[in-house]
Coordinates of C-alpha atoms and ligand atoms in Angstrom, one line a residue:
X1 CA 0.5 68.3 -63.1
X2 CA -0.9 65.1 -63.6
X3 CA -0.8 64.5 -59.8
X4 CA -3.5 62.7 -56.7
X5 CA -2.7 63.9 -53.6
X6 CA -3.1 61.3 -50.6
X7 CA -3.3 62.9 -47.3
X8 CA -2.5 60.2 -44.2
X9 CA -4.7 60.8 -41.2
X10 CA -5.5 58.1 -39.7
X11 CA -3.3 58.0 -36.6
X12 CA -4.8 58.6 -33.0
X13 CA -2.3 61.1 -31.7
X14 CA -2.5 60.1 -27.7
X15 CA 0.0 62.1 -26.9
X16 CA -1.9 65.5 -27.6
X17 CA -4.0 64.2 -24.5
X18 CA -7.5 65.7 -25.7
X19 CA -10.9 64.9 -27.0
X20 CA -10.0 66.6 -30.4
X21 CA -8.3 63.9 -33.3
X22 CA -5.0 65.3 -33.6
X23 CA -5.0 66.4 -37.1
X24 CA -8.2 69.0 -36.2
X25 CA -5.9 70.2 -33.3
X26 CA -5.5 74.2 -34.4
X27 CA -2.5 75.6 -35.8
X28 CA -3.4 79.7 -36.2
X29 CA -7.0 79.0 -36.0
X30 CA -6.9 76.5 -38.2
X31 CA -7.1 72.6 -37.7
X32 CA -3.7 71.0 -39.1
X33 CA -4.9 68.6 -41.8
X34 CA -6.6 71.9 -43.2
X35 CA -3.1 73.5 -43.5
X36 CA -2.2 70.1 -45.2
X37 CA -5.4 70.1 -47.4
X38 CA -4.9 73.9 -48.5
X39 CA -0.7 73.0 -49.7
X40 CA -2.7 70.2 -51.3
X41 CA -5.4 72.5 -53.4
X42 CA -2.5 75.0 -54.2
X43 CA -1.1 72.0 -56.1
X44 CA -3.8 71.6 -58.8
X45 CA -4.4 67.2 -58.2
X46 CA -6.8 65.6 -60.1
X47 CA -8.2 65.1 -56.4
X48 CA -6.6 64.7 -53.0
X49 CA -7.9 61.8 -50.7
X50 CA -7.8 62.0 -47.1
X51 CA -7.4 58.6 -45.6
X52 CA -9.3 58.7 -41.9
X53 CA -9.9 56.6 -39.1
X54 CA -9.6 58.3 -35.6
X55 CA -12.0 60.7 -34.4
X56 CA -13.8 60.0 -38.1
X57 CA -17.1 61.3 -38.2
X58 CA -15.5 65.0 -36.6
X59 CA -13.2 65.2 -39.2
X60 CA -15.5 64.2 -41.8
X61 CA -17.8 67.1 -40.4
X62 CA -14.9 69.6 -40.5
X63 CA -14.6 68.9 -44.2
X64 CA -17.9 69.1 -45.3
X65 CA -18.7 70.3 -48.8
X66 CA -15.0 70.2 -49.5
X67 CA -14.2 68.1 -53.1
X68 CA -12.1 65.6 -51.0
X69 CA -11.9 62.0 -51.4
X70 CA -12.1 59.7 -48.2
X71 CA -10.8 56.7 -47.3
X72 CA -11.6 54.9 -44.5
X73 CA -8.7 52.6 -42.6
X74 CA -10.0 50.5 -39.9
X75 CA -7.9 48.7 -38.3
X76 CA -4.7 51.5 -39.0
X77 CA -2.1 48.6 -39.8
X78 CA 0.6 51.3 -41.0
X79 CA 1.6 53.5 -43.3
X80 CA 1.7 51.5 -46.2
X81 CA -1.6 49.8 -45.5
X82 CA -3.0 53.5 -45.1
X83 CA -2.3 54.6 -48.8
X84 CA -3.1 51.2 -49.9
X85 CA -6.8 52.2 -49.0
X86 CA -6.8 55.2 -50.9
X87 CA -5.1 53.4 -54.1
X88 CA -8.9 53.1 -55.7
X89 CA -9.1 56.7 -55.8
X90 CA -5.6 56.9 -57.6
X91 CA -5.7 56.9 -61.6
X92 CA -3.1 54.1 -63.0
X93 CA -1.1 57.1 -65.0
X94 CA -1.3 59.8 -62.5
X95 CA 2.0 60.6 -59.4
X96 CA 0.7 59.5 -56.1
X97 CA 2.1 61.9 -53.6
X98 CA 1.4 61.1 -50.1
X99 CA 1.4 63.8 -47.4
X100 CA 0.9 63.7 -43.8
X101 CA -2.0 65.4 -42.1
X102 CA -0.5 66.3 -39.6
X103 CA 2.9 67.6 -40.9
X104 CA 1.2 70.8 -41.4
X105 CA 4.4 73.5 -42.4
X106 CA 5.5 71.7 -45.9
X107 CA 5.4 74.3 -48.4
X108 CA 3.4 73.9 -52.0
X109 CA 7.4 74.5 -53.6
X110 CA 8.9 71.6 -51.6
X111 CA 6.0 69.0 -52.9
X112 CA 6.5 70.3 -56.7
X113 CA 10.0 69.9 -56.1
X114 CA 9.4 66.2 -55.1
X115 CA 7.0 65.5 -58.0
X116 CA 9.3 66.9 -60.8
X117 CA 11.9 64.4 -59.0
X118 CA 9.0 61.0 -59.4
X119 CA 8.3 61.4 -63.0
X120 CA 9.6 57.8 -63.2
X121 CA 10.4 56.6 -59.8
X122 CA 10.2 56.9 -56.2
X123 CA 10.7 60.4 -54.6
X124 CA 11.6 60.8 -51.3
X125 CA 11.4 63.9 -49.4
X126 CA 14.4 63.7 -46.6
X127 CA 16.3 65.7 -44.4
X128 CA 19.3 66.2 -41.9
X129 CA 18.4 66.1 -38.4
X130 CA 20.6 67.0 -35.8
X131 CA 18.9 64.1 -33.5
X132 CA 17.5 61.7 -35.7
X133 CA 15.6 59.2 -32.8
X134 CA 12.7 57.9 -33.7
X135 CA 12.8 59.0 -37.3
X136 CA 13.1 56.7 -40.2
X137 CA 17.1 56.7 -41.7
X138 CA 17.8 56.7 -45.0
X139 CA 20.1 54.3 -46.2
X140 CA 22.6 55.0 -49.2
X141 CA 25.4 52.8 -50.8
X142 CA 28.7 53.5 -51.1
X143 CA 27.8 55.6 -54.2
X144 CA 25.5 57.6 -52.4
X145 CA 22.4 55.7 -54.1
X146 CA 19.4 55.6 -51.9
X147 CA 18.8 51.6 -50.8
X148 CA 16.2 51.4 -48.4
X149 CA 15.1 53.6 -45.4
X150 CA 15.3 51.6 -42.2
X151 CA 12.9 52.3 -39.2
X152 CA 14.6 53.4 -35.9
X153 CA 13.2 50.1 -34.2
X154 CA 14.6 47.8 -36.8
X155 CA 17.7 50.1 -37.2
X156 CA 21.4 48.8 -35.8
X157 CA 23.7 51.2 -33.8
X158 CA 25.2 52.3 -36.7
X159 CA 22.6 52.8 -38.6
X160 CA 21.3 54.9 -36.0
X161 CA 24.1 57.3 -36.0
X162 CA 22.7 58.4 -40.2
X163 CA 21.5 62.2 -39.5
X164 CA 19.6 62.1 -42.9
X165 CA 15.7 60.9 -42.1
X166 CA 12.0 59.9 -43.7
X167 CA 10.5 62.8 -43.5
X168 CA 7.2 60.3 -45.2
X169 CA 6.6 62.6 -47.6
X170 CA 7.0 60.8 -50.7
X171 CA 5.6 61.1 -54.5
X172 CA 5.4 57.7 -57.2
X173 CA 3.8 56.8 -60.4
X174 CA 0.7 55.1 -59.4
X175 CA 1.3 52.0 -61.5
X176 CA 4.7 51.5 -60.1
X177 CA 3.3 52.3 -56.3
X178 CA 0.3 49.6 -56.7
X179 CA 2.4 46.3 -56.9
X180 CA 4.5 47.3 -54.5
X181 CA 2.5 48.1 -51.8
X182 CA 0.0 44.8 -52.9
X183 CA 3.6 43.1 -51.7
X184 CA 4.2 44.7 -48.5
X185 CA 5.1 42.6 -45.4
X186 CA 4.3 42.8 -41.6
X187 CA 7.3 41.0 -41.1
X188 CA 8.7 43.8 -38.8
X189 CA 8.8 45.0 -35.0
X190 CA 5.9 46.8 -35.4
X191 CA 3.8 44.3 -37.1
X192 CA 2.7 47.2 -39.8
X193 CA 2.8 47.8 -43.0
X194 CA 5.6 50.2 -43.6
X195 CA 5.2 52.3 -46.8
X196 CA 9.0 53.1 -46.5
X197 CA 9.6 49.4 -47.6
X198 CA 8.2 50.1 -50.9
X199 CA 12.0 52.4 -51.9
X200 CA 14.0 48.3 -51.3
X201 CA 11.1 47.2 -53.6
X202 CA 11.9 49.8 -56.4
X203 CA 15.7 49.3 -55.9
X204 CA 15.6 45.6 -56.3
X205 CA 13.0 46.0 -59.5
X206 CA 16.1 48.5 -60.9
X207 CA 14.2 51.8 -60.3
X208 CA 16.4 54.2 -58.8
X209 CA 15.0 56.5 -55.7
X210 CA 15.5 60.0 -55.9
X211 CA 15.9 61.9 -52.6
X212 CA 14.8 65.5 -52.1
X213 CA 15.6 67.7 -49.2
X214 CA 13.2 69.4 -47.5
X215 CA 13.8 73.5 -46.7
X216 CA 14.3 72.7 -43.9
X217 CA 13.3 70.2 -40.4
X218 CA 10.9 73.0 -39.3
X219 CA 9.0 72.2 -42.4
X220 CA 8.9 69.1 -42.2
X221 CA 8.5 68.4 -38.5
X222 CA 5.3 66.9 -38.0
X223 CA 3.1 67.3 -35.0
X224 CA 2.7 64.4 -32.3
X225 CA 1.9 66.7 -29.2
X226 CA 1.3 70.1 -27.3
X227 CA 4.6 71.1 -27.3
X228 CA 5.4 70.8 -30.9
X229 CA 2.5 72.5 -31.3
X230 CA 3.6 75.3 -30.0
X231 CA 6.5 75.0 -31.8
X232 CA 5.0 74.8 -35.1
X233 CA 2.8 77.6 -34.1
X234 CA 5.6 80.5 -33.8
X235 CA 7.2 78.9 -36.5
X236 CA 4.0 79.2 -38.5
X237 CA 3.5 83.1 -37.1
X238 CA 7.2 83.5 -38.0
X239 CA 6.4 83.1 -42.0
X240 CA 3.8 84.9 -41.2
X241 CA 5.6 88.1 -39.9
X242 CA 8.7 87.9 -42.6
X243 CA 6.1 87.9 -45.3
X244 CA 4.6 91.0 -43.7
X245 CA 7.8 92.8 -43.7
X246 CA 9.0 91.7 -47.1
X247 CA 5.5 93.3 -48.3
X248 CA 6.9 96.7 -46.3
X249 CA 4.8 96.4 -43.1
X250 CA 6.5 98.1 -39.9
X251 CA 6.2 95.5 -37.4
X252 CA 7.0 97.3 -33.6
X253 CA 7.9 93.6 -32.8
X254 CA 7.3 90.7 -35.5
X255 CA 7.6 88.2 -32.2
X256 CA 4.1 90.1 -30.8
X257 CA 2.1 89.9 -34.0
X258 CA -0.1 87.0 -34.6
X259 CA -2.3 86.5 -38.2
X260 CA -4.4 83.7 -37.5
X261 CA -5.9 84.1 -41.2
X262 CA -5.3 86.2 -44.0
X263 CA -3.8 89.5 -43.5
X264 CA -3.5 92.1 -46.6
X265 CA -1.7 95.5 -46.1
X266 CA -1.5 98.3 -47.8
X267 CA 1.7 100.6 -48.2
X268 CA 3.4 102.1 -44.8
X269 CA 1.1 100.3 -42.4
X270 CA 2.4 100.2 -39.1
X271 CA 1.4 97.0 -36.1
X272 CA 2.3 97.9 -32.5
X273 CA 3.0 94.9 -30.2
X274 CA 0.7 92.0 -28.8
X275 CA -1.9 92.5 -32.1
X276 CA -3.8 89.2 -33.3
X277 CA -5.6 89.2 -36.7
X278 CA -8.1 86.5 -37.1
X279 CA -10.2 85.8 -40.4
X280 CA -9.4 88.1 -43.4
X281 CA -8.1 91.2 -42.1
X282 CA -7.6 94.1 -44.6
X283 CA -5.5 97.1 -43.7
X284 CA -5.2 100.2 -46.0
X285 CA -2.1 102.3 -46.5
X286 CA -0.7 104.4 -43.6
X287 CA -3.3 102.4 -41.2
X288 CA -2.0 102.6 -37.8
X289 CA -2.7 99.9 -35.4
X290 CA -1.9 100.6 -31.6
X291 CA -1.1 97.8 -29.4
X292 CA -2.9 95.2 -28.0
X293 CA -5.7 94.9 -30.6
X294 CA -7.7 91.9 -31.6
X295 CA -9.0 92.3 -34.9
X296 CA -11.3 89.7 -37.0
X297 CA -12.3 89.3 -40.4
X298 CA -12.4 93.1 -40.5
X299 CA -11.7 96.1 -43.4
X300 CA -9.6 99.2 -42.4
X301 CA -9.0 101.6 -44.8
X302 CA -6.7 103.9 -45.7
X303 CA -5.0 106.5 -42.8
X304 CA -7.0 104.9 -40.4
X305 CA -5.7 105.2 -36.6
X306 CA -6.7 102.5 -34.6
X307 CA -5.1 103.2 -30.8
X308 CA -4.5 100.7 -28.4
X309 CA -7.1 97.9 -26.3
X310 CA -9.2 97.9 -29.0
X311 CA -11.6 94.4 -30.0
X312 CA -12.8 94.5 -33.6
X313 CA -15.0 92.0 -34.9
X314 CA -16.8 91.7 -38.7
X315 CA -16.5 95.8 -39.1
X316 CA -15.8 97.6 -41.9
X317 CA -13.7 101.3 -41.0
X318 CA -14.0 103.6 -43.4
X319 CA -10.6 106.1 -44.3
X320 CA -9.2 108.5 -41.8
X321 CA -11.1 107.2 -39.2
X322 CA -10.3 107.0 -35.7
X323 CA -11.2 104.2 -33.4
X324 CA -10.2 103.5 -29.3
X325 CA -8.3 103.5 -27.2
X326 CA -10.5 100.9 -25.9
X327 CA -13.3 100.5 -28.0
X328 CA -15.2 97.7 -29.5
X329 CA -16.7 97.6 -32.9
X330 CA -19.0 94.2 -33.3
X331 CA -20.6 92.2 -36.4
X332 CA -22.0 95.3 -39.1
X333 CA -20.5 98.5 -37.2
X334 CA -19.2 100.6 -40.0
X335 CA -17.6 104.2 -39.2
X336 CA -17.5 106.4 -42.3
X337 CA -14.8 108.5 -44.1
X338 CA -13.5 110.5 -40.9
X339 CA -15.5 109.4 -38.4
X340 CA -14.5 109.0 -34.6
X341 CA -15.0 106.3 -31.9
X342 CA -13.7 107.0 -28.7
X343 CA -13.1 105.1 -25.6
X344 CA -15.5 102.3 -23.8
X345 CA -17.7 102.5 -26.6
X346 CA -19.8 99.7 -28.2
X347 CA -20.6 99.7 -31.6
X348 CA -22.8 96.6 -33.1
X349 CA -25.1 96.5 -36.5
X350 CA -24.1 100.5 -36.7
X351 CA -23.3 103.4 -39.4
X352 CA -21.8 106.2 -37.7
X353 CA -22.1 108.7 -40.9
X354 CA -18.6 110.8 -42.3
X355 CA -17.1 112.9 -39.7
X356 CA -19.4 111.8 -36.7
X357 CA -18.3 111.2 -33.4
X358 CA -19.0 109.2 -30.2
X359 CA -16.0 109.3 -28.3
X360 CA -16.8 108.5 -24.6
X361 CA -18.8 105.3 -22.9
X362 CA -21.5 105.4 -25.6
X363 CA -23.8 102.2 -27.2
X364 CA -24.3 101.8 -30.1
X365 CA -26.5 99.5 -31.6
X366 CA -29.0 99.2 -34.2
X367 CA -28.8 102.8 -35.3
X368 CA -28.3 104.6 -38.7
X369 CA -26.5 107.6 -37.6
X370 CA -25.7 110.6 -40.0
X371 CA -22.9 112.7 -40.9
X372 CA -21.3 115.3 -38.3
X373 CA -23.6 114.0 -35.9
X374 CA -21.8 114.8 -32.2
X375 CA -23.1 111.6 -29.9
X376 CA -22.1 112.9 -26.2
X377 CA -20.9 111.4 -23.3
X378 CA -22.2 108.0 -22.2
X379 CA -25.3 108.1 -24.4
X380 CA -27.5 104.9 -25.1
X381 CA -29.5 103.1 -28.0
X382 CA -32.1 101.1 -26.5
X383 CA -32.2 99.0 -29.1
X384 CA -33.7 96.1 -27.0
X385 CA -37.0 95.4 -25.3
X386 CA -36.6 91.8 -23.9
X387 CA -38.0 90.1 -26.7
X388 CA -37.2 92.2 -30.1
X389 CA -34.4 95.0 -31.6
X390 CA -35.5 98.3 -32.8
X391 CA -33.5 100.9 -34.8
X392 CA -32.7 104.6 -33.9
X393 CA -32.2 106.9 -36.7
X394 CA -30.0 110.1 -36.4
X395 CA -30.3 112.5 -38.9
X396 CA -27.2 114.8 -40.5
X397 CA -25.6 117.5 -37.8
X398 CA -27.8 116.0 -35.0
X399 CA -26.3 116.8 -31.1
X400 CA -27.1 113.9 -29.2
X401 CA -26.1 115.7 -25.4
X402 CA -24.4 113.5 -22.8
X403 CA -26.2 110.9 -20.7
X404 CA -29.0 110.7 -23.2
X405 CA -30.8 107.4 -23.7
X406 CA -32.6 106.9 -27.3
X407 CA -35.8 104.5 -26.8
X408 CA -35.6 102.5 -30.2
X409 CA -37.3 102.7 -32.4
X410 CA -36.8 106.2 -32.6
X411 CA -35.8 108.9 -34.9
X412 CA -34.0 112.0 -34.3
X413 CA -34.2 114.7 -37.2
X414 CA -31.6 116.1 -38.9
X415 CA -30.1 119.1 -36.8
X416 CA -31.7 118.3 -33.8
X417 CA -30.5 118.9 -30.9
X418 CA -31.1 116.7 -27.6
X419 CA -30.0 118.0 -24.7
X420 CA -28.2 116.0 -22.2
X421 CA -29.4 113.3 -19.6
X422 CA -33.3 113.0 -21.7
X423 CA -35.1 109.6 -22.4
X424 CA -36.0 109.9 -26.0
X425 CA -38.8 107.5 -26.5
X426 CA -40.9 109.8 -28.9
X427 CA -39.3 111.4 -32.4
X428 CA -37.1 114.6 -32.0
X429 CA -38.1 116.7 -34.6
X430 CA -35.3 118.1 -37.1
X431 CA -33.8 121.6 -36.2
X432 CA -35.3 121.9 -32.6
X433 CA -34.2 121.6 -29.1
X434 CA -35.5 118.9 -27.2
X435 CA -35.4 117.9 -23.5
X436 CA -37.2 115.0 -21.4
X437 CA -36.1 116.0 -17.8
X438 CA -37.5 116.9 -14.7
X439 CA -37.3 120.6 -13.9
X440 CA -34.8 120.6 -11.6
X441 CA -35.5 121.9 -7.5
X442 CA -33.5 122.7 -4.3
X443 CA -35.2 121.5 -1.0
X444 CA -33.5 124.1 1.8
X445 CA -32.7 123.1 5.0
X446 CA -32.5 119.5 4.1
X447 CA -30.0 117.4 6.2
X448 CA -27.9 114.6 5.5
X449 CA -28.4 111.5 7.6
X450 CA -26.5 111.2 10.7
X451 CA -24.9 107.4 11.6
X452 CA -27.3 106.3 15.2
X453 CA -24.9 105.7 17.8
X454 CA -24.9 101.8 18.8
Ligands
UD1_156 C1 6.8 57.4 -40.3 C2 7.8 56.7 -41.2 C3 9.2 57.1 -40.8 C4 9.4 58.6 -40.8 C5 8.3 59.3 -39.9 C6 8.3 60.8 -40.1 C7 6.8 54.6 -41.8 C8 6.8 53.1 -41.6 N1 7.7 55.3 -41.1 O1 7.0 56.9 -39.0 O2 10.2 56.6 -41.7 O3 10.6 59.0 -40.4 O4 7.0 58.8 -40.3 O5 7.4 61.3 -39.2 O6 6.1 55.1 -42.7 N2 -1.0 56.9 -40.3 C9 -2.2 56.4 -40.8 N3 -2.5 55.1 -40.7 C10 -1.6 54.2 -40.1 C11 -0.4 54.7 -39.6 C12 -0.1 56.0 -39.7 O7 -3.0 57.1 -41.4 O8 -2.0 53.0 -40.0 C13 -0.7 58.3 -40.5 C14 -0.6 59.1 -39.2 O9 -1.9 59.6 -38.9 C15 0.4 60.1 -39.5 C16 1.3 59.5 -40.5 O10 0.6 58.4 -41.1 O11 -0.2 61.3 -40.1 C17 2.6 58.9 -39.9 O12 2.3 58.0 -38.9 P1 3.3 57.8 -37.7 O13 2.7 56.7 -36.9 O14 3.5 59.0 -37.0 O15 4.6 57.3 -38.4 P2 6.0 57.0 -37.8 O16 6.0 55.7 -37.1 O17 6.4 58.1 -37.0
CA157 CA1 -32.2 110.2 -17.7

């Protein structure tokens, strides 16, 4: 499509009442104009301009390295003086179409829609909303012709009463757009430019308007404070969800499953209730996820049980694994094939080799471990001396007894066995039995302490 996206983000958006511009206010993780910009990329433009003026410099930081065009409006005098700015970007025979960055839910199929519609003419993207106020109202004839679109300020009572609004989005030849918005007026309540004024312009040069309708008002509603927000959030999470289970996911409750990211299943994965995903999230086939599990930017493959309480951060778990409940695998822990970590255990820049297992109130970190190594009971790497990280290395079949701390760097052989409640600080050689522990005494006759009387 010979197409230039505009993307309007200028406006202030007061009524969010914070320190973040509005349009980098997050939607599933995600700031809203970068919702907008990603529709905008699926479109294949010729380039997409973001017009800016609030909060510029963090937005323009957001953005950074992204092919985007910017253009700056300072004073914001309106819609229609907004896309004016960006008009030097546009080429004379390409479709402007102009999106709102901070209507973040309009789908890639709804904008194509409206393009097809402006090959030569004004598209309009509208809808039916049950209360219209505040919304721009389109205005037909009695033939059903689109005339004008009158603002809600400027509108009389009976124009108020029209159901079918602006939703702004709106597509038009470039060379058609210019002139028109070169004439816009201030000669209104608001003392802006209204790009809305430019569909009278095309009806009195002849051009007729075409008006599409949007999906639907969710998808078009655009995002002014917190509570619409929120709205737009589980409305967001909601496509979400249905995509999940039109892909065959078992969702316990799709209300009590949030993807803040990408999320890719495999076949007969099941979600338990109150799971987030954050980041790209990749779940094998018959992976199990228990409830109450954050996961991030994390791989999970096939028949994988994950039980409930569990945090997982940048980890890669490898099939038929095990993991929880209430266990936490951070940045670079990676369980292989069959592996098993249990509850209140840390795992962090880890390999826990095929078919090992820690599975009680064990660290973690820094180590190498082998396969069918047995990690007991509330073992610990010290992987940390105040000032640098050292590895521990743990050879195939190792038993690593309960209570045992491992003084990195350190290496325990393959087959070694270290029985429980030693300080490691020295190698373990391969095949043997060792112990760091005080032979162990009874004192007779000793007394406990008595409480003195006051
Ligand atoms: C606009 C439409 C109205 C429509 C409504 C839909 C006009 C005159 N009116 O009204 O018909 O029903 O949207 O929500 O177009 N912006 C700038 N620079 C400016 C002004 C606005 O970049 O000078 C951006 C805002 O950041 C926002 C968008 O344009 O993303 C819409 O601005 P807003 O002030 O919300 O428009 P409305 O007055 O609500
Ligand atoms: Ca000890």
């Amino acid at each position: 499509m010979n197409i230039s996206v505009v993307i309007l983000a200028a406006g202030k958006g007061t009524r969010m009442r914070s320190r973040l511009p509005k349009v980098l206010q997050p939607l599933a993780n995600r700031p809203l104009l970068e919702h907008v910009v990603a529709t905008a990329e699926s479109l294949d433009a010729n380039s997409i301009c973001v017009v800016y003026g609030h909060g510029a410099e963090a937005v323009q930081e957001h953005f950074a390295g992204r092919p985007l065009k910017w253009a700056l409006q300072e004073p914001q005098l309106g819609t229609g003086h907004a896309v004016q700015q960006a008009l030097p970007h546009l080429g004379a025979d390409e479709i402007a179409v102009i999106l709102y960055g901070d209507v973040p839910l309009v789908q890639a199929e709804t904008v194509r829609r409206l393009v097809s519609a402006a090959a030569d003419g004004p598209a309009i993207l509208t809808v039916v909303e049950r209360d219209p106020t505040g919304y721009g109202r389109i205005i037909r004839n009695p033939a059903g012709a689109v005339i004008e679109i009158v603002e809600e300020k400027e509108a009389s009572d009976e124009q108020r009463r029209i159901t079918e609004v602006n939703t702004g989005l709106l597509a038009c030849p470039v060379k058609l757009l210019g002139p028109w918005l070169d004439a816009l007026k201030a000669d209104n309540v608001q003392g802006e430019y209204y790009l809305t004024d430019v569909v009278a312009s095309a009806v009195a040069d002849g051009i007729k308007v075409v008006a599409v309708s949007a999906d639907s008002a969710t998808e078009v509603m655009g995002i002014n404070d917190k509570a619409q927000l929120a709205v737009a959030e589980r409305a967001y999470q909601r496509r979400q969800t249905a995509a999940l289970l039109e892909a065959g996911v078992t969702l316990a409750d799709p209300a009590r499953v949030d993807v803040r990211g990408a999320l890719a299943c495999g076949s007969d994965v099941y979600i338990d209730v109150n799971a987030v995903f954050a980041g790209d999230v990749e779940l094998g086939d018959n992976v199990h996820i228990g409830p109450n599990c954050v996961i991030s930017n994390t791989r999970i493959s096939n028949g994988s049980v994950i039980h409930a309480n569990c945090v997982i951060e940048e980890a890669l778990v490898g099939e038929n694994c095990n993991v929880g409940p209430f266990a936490r695998l951070r940045p670079h822990a990676e369980m292989k094939q069959g592996s098993r970590i249990g509850n209140f255990v840390e795992m962090k820049k880890s390999t826990l080799g095929a078919g090992s297992k820690a599975n009680h109130l064990t660290y973690l970190g820094d180590a190498t471990i082998g396969e069918n190594v047995n990690i007991g009971c509330g073992t610990i790497t010290c992987n940390y001396d105040g000032a640098n990280k050292h590895q521990t290395i743990i050879g195939d079949n190792a038993f690593i007894g309960s209570g045992v701390e491992l003084v990195a760097p350190v290496e325990i052989g393959a087959g070694a066995t270290v029985g429980a409640g030693s300080t490691i600080g020295k190698d373990a050689p391969a095949g043997e039995l060792t112990i760091e522990r005080s032979r162990q005494k009874t004192i007779s006759g000793w007394q406990r302490p008595t409480k003195k009387k006051q």
